[in-house]
C-alpha positions as a Markdown table, in Angstrom:
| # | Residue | x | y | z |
|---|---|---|---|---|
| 1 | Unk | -51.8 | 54.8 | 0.5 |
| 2 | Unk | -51.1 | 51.7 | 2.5 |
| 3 | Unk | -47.6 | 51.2 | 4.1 |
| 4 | Unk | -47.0 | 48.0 | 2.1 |
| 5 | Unk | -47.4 | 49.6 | -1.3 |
| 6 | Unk | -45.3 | 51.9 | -0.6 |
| 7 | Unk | -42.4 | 49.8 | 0.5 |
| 8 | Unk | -43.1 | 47.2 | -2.6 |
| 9 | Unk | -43.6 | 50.0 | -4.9 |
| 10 | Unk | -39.8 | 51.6 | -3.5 |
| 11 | Unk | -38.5 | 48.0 | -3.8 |
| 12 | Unk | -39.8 | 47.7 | -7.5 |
| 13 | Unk | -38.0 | 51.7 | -8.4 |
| 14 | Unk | -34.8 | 50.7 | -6.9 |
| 15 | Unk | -35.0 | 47.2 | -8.3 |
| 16 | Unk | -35.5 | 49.0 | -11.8 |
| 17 | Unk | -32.3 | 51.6 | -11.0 |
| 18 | Unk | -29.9 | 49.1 | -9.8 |
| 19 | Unk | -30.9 | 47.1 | -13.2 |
| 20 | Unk | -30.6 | 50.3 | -15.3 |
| 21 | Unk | -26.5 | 51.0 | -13.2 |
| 22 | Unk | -26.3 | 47.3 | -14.6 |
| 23 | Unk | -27.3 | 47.6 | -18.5 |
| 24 | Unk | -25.0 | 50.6 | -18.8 |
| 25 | Unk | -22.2 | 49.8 | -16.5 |
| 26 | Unk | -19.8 | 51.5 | -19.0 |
| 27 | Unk | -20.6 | 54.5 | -18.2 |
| 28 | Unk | -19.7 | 54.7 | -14.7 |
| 29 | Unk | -16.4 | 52.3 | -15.2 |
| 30 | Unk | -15.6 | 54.9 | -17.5 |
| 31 | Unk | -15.5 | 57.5 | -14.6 |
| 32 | Unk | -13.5 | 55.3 | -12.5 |
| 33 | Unk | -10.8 | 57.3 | -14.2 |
| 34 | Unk | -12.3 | 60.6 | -14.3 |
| 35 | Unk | -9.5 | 63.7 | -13.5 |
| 36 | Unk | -12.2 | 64.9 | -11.0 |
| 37 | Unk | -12.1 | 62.6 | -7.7 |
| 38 | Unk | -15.3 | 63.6 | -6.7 |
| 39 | Unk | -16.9 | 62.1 | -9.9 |
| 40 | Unk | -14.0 | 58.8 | -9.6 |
| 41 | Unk | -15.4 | 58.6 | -6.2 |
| 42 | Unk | -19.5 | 59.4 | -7.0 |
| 43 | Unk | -18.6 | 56.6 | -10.1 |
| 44 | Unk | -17.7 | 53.8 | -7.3 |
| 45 | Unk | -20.2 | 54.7 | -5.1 |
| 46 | Unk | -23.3 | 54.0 | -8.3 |
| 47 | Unk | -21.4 | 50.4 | -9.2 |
| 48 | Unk | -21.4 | 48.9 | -5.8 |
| 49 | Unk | -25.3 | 49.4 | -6.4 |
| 50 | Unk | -25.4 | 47.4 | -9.4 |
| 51 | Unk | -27.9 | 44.7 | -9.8 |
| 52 | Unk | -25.3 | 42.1 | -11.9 |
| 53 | Unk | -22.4 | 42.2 | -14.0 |
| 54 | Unk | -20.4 | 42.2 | -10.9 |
| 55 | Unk | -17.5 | 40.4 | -12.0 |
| 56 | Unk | -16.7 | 42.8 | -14.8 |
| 57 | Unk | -17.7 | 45.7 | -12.0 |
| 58 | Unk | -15.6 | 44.4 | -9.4 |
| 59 | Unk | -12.4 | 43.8 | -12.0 |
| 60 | Unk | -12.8 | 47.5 | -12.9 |
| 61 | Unk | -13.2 | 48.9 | -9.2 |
| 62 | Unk | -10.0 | 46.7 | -8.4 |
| 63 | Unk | -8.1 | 48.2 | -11.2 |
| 64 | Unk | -8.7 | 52.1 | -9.8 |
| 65 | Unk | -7.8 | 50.7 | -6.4 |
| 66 | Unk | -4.5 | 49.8 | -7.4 |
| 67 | Unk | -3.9 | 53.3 | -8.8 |
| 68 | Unk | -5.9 | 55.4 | -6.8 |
| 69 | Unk | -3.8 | 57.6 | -5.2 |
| 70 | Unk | -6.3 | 59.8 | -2.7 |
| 71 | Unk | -6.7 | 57.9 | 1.1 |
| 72 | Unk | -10.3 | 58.3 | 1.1 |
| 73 | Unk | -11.1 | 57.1 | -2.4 |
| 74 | Unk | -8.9 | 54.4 | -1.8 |
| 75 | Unk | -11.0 | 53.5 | 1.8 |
| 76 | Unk | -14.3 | 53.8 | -0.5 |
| 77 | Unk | -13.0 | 51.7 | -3.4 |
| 78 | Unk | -12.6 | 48.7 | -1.1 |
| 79 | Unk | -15.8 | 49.4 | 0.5 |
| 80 | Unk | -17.5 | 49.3 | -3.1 |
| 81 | Unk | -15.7 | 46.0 | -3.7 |
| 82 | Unk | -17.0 | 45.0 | -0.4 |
| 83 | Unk | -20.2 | 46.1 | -0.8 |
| 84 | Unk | -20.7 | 44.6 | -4.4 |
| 85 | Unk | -19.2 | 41.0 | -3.3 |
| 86 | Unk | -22.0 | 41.2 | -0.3 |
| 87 | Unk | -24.7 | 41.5 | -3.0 |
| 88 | Unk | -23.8 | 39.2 | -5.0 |
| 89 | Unk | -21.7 | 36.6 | -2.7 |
| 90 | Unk | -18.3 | 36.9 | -4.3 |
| 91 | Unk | -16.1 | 35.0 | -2.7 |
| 92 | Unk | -12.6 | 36.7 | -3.6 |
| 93 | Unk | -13.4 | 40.0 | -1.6 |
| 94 | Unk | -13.3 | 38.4 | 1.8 |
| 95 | Unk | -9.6 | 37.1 | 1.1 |
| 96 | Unk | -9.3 | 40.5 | -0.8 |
| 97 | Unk | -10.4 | 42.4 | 2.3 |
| 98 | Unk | -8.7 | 40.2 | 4.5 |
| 99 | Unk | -5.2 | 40.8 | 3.2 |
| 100 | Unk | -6.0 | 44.2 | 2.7 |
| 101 | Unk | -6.5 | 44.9 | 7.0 |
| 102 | Unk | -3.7 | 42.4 | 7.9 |
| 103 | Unk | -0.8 | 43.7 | 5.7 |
| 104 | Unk | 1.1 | 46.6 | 7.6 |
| 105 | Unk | 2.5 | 48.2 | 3.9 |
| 106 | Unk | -1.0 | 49.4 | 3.5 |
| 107 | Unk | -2.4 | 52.7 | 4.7 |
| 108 | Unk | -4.3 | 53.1 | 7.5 |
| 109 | Unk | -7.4 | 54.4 | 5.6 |
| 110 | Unk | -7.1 | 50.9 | 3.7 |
| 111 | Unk | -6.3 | 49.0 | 6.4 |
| 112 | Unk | -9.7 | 49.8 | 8.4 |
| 113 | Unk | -11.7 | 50.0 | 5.0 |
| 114 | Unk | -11.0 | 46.3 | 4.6 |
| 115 | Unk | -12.0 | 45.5 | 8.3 |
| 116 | Unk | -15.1 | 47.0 | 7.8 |
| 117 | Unk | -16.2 | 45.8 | 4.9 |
| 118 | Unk | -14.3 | 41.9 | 5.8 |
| 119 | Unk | -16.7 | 42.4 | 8.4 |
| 120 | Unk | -19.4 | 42.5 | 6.5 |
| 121 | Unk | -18.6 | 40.4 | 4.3 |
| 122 | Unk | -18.4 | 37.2 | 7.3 |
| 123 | Unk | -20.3 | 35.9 | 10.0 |
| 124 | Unk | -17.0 | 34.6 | 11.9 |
| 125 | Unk | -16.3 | 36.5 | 15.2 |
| 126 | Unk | -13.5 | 39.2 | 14.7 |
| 127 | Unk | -10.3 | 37.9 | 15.1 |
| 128 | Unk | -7.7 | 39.3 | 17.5 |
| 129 | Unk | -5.3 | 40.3 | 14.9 |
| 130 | Unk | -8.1 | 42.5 | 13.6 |
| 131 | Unk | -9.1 | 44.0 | 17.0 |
| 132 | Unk | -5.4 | 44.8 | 17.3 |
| 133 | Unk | -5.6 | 46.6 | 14.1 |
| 134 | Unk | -8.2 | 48.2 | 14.7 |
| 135 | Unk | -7.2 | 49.2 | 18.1 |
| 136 | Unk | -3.7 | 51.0 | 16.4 |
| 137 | Unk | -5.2 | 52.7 | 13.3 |
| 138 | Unk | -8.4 | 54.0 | 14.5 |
| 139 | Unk | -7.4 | 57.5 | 15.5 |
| 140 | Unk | -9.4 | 60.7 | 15.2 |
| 141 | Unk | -7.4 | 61.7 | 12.6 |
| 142 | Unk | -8.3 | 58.9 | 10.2 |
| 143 | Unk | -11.9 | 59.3 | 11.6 |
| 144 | Unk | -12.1 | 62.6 | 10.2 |
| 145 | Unk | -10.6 | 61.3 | 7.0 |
| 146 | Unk | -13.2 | 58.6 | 7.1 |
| 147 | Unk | -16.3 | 60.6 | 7.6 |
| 148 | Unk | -15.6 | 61.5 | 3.7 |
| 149 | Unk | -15.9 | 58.7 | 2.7 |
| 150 | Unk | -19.8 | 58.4 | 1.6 |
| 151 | Unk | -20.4 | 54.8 | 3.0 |
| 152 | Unk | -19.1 | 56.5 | 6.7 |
| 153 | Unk | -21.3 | 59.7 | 5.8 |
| 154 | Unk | -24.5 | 58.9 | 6.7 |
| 155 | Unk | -23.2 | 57.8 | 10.4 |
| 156 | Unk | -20.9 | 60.4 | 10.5 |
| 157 | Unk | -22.6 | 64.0 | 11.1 |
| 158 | Unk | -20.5 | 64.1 | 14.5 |
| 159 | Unk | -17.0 | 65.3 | 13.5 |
| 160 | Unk | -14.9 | 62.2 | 12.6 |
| 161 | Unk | -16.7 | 60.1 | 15.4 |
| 162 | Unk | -18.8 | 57.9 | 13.0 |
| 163 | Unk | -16.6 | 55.5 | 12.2 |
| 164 | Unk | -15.6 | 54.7 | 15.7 |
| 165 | Unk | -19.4 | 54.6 | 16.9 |
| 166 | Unk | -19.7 | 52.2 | 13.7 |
| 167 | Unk | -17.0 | 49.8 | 15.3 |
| 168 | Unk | -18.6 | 49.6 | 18.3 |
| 169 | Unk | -22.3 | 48.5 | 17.4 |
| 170 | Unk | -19.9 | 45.9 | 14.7 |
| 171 | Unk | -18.3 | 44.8 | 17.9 |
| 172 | Unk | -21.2 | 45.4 | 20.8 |
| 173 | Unk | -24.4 | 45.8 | 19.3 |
| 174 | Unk | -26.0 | 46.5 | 22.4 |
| 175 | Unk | -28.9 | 49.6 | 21.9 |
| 176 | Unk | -27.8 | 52.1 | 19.9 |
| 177 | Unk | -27.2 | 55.4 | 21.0 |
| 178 | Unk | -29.8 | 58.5 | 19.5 |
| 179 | Unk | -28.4 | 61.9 | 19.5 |
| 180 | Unk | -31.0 | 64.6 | 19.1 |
| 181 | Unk | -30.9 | 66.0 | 15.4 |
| 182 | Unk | -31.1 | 69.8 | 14.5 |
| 183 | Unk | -34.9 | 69.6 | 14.5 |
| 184 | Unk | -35.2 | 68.1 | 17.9 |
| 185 | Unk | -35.8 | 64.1 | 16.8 |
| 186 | Unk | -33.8 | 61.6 | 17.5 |
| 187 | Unk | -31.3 | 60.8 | 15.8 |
| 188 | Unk | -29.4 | 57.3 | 15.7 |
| 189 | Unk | -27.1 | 55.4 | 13.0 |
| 190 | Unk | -27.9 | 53.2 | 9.7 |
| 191 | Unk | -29.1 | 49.9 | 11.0 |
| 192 | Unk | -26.8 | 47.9 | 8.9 |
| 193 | Unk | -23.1 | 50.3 | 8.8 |
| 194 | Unk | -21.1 | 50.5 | 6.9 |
| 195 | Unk | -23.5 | 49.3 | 3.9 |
């Protein structure tokens, strides 16, 4: 089977899943408050894929944020809402994200959430007050915490040093480094981190 009917037929099943997240949305908004946080978390993770009714899907993602209580859930959340404005343009979350890395009362794992995804969110060259941010919080401490997080995962199988490689292809994207994998290939990172 050709190459290009492949990709088009991919494009048409995930087109068709990211409608379906869509048409039952309630579901998933429903386990934003799930007791599990693996499921709160895995519930976030399925809306930022959604194909519309991002309004009502970002309300409902900014509501757990606000009560979320564990760091890396709270660091995902504000991806999602990142992640959904970048699909469907929203405004709001760059001033949302923007406030969120510039205000010292949040956490750390907030704090460089909302850089990354403010980051990809605009095409403006990083301000210095970010860098600086950036340049305090970014510890391998909250790497580790960060490497949880499932938009970090996939450039993170190196022990908490994902999220700092991620900064630096944001902030230099000169060729990427490949580590060999497990099975001898190379291995590099997502070509568009975090999402």
């Amino acid at each position: 089977m050709p190459t290009t009917t492949c990709a088009s037929t991919w494009a048409v099943v995930v087109r068709a899943a990211r409608d379906a997240i869509a048409a039952d949305a309630h579901v998933p908004i429903a386990l934003l408050d799930d007791p599990d946080p693996a499921v709160r978390e895995e519930a976030a993770c399925v809306l930022a894929a959604s194909s519309h009714r991002a309004w009502e899907i970002s309300a409902a993602l900014h509501e757990r944020f606000r009560v979320e209580e564990i760091p890396r859930l709270r660091a995902g959340l504000v991806l999602a809402i990142a992640q959904l404005a970048r699909e469907h343009r929203h405004e709001d979350a760059t001033g949302f994200t923007r406030a969120c890395w510039s205000d010292p009362a949040r956490p750390p794992e907030v704090r460089v959430a909302a850089a990354l995804g403010w980051l990809c969110l605009v095409d403006d060259p990083a301000p210095e007050d970010l860098r600086a941010v950036l340049d305090e919080l970014v510890t391998d401490e909250l790497g580790l915490l960060m490497a949880q997080v499932p938009w970090l995962q996939q450039v993170d199988p190196y022990f908490g040093a994902g999220l700092a490689h991620t900064l630096n292809q944001m902030f230099d994207p000169v060729q990427r480094p490949a580590f060999p994998d497990s099975w001898g290939g190379p291995k590099g990172f997502a070509d568009d981190p975090p999402f």
